[in-house]
mmCIF file of C-alpha atoms in Angstrom:
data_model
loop_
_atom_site.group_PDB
_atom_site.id
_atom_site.type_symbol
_atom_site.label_atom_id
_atom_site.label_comp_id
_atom_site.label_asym_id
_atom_site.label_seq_id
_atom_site.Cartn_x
_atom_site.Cartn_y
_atom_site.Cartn_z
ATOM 1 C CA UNK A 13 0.000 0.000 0.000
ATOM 2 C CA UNK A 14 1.557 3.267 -0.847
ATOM 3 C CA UNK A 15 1.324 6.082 1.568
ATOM 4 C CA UNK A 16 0.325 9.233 0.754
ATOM 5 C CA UNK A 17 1.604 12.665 2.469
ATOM 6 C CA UNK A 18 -0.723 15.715 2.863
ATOM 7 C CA UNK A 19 -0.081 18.415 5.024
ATOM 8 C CA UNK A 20 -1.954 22.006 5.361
ATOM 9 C CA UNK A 21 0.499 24.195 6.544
ATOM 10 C CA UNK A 22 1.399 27.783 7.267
ATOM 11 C CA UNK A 23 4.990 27.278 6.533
ATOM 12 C CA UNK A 24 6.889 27.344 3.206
ATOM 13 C CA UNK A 25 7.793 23.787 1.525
ATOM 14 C CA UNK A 26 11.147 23.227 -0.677
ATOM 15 C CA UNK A 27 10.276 22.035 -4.016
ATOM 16 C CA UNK A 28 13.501 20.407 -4.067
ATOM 17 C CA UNK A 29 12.949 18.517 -0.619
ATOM 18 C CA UNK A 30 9.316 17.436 -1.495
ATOM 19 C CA UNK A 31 10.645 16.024 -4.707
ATOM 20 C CA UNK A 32 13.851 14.057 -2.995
ATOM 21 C CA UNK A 33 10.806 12.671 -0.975
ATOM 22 C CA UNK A 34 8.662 11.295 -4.215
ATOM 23 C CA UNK A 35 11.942 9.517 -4.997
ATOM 24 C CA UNK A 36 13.934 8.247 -1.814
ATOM 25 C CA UNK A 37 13.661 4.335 -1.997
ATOM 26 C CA UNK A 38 11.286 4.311 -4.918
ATOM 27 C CA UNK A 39 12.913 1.934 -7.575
ATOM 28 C CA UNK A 40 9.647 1.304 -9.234
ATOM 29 C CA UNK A 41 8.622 4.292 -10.584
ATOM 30 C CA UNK A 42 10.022 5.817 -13.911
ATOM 31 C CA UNK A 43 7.961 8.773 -13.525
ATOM 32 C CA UNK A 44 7.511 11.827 -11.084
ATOM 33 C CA UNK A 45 5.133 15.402 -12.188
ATOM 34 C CA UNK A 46 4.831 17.880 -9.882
ATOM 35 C CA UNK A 47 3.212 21.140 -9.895
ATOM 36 C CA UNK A 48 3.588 24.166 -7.790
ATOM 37 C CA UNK A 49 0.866 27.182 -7.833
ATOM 38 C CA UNK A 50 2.370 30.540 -7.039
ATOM 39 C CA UNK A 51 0.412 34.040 -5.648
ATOM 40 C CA UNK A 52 0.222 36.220 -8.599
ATOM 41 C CA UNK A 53 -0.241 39.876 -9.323
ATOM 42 C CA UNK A 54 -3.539 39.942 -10.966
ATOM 43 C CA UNK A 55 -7.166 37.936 -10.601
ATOM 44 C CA UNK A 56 -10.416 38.189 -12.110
ATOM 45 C CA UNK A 57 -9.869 41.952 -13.373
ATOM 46 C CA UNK A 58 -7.559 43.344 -10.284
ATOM 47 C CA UNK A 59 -4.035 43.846 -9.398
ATOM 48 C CA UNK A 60 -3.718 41.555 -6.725
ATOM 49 C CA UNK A 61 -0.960 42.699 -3.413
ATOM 50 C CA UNK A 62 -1.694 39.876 -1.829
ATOM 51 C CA UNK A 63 -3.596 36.759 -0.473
ATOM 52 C CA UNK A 64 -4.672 35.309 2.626
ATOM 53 C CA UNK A 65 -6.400 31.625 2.433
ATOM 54 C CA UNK A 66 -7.845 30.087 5.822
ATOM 55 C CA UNK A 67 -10.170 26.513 6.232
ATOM 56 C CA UNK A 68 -11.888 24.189 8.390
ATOM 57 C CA UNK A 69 -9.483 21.827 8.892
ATOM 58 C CA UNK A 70 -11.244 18.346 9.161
ATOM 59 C CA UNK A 71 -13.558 19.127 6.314
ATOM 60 C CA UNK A 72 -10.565 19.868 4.322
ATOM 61 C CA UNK A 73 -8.668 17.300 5.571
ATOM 62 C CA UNK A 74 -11.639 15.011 4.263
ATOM 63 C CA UNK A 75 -11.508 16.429 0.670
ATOM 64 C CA UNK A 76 -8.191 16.198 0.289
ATOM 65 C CA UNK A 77 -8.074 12.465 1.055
ATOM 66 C CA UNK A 78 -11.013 12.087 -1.241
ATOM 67 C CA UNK A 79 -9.448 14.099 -4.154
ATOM 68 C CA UNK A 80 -6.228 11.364 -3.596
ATOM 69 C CA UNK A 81 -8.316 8.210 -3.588
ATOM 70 C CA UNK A 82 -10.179 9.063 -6.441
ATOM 71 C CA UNK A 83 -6.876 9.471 -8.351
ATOM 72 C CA UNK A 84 -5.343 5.445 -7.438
ATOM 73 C CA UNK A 85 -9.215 4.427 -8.425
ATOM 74 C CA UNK A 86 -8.198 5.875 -11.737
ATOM 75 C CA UNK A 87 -4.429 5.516 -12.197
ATOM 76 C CA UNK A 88 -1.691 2.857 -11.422
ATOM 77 C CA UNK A 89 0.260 5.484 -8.905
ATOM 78 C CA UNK A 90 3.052 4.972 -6.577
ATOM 79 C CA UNK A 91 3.772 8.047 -4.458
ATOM 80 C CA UNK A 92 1.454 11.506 -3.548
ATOM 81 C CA UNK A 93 2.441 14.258 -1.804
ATOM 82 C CA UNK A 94 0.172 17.658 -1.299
ATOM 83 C CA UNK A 95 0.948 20.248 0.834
ATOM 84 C CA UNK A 96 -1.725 23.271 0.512
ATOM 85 C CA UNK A 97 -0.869 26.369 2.639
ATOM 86 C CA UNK A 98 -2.569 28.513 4.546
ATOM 87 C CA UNK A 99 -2.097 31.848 6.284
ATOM 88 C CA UNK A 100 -0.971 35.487 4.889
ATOM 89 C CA UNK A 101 0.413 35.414 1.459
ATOM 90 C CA UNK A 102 2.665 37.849 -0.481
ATOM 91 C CA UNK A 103 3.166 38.373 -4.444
ATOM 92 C CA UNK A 104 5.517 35.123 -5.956
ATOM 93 C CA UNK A 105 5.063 32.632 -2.688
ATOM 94 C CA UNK A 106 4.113 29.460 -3.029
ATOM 95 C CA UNK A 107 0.799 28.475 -2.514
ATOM 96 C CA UNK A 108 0.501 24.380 -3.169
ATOM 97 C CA UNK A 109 2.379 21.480 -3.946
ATOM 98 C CA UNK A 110 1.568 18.332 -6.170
ATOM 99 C CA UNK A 111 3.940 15.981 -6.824
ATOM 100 C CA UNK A 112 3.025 12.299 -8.284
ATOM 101 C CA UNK A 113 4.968 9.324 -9.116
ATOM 102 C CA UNK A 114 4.232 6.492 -11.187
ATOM 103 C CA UNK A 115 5.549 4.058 -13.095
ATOM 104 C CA UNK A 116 5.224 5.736 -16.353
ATOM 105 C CA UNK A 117 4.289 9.163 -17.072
ATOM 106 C CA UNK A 118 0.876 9.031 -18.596
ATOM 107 C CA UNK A 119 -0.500 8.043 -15.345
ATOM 108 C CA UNK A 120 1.563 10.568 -13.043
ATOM 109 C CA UNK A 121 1.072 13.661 -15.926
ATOM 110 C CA UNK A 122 -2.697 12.593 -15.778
ATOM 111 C CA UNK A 123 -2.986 12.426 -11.993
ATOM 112 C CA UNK A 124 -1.332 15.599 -10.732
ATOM 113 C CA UNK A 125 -3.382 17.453 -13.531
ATOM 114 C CA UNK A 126 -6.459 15.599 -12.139
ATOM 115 C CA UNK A 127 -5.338 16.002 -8.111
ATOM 116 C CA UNK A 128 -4.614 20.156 -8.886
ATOM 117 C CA UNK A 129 -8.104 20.277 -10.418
ATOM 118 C CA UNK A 130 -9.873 18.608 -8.022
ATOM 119 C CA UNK A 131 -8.499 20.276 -5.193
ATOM 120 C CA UNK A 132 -9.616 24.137 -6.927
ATOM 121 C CA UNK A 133 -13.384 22.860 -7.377
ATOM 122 C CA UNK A 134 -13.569 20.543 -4.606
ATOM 123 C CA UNK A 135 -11.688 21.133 -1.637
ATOM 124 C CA UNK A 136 -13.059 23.748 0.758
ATOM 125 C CA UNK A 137 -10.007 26.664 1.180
ATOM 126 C CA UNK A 138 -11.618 30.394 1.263
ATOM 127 C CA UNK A 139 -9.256 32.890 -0.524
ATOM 128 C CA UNK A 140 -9.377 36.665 0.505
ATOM 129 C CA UNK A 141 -7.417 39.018 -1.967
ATOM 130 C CA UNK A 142 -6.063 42.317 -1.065
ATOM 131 C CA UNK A 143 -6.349 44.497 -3.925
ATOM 132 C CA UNK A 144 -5.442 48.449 -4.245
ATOM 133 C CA UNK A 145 -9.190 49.246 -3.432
ATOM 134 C CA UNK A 146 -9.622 47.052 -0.657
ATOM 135 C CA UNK A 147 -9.950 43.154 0.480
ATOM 136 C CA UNK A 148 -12.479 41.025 -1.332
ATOM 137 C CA UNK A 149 -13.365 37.407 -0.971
ATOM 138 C CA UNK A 150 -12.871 35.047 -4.373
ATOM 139 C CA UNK A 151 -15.819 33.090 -5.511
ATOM 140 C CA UNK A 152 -15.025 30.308 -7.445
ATOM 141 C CA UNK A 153 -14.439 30.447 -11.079
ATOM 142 C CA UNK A 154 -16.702 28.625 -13.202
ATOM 143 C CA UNK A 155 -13.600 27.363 -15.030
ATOM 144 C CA UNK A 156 -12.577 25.344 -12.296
ATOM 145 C CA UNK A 157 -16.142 23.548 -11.917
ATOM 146 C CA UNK A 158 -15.993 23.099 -15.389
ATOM 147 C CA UNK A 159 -12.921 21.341 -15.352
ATOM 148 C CA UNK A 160 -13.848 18.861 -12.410
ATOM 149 C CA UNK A 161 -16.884 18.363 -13.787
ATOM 150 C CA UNK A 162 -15.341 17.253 -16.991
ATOM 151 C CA UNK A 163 -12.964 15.209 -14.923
ATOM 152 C CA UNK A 164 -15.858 13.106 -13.954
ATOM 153 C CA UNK A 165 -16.885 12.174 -17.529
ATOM 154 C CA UNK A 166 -13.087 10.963 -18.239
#
């Protein structure tokens, strides 16, 4: 049984350590994708300064798992790691981590695109921009549905 690391966290993560973590041991897998998602300067029309992103943690740590297990039920996967952080967030600092191995690529490419779009339609973070004119809450972007929703028909 392969276990799977998630962690919702104030604290920064090194890309470099979570990816020496995807492949310490693992001889099996020919493949590791990760992703990172980064605060940027502009959203939905606005210059963005920055971000703050708070949650409920056992309802999130709920959807996470669920976003994870749906991914084996599709994929042959070996290791998962997510880290999703929380907390006051400046321009350029990273926001989440997905990294996936397999043991070929079309399965990990496939799964971290499938885990990163899961977790923006399905996993319950609230996001609170601060923008030149003032702080404003972000509603979720149809896009994002869209995409998990067409997720479900694959």
């Amino acid at each position: 049984m392969h276990k799977d690391y998630i962690q919702v966290r104030v604290e920064n993560f090194s890309l470099a350590e979570e990816y020496l973590q995807l492949c310490a041991g693992n001889r099996q897998d020919g493949a590791v994708v990760t992703f990172v998602g980064l605060v940027r300067d502009f959203n939905q029309d606005a210059t963005v300064e920055s971000l703050f992103l708070e949650h409920y943690p056992a309802m999130t740590d709920k959807s996470l798992r669920g976003i994870i297990q749906d991914a084996r039920q599709r994929w042959n996967l070996g290791r998962i790691r997510l880290i999703h952080r929380v907390g006051n967030l400046t321009l350029g600092d990273q926001i989440v981590f997905v990294g996936v191995s397999a043991r070929h690529r079309g399965d990990a490419f496939c799964a971290c695109e499938f885990i990163m779009d899961n977790l923006k339609a399905r996993a319950p973070f609230w996001k609170k921009e601060g923008t030149p004119s003032g702080d404003r809450w972000v509603e979720a972007r149809q896009t994002d549905q869209d995409k998990a929703r067409w997720w479900a028909t694959r």
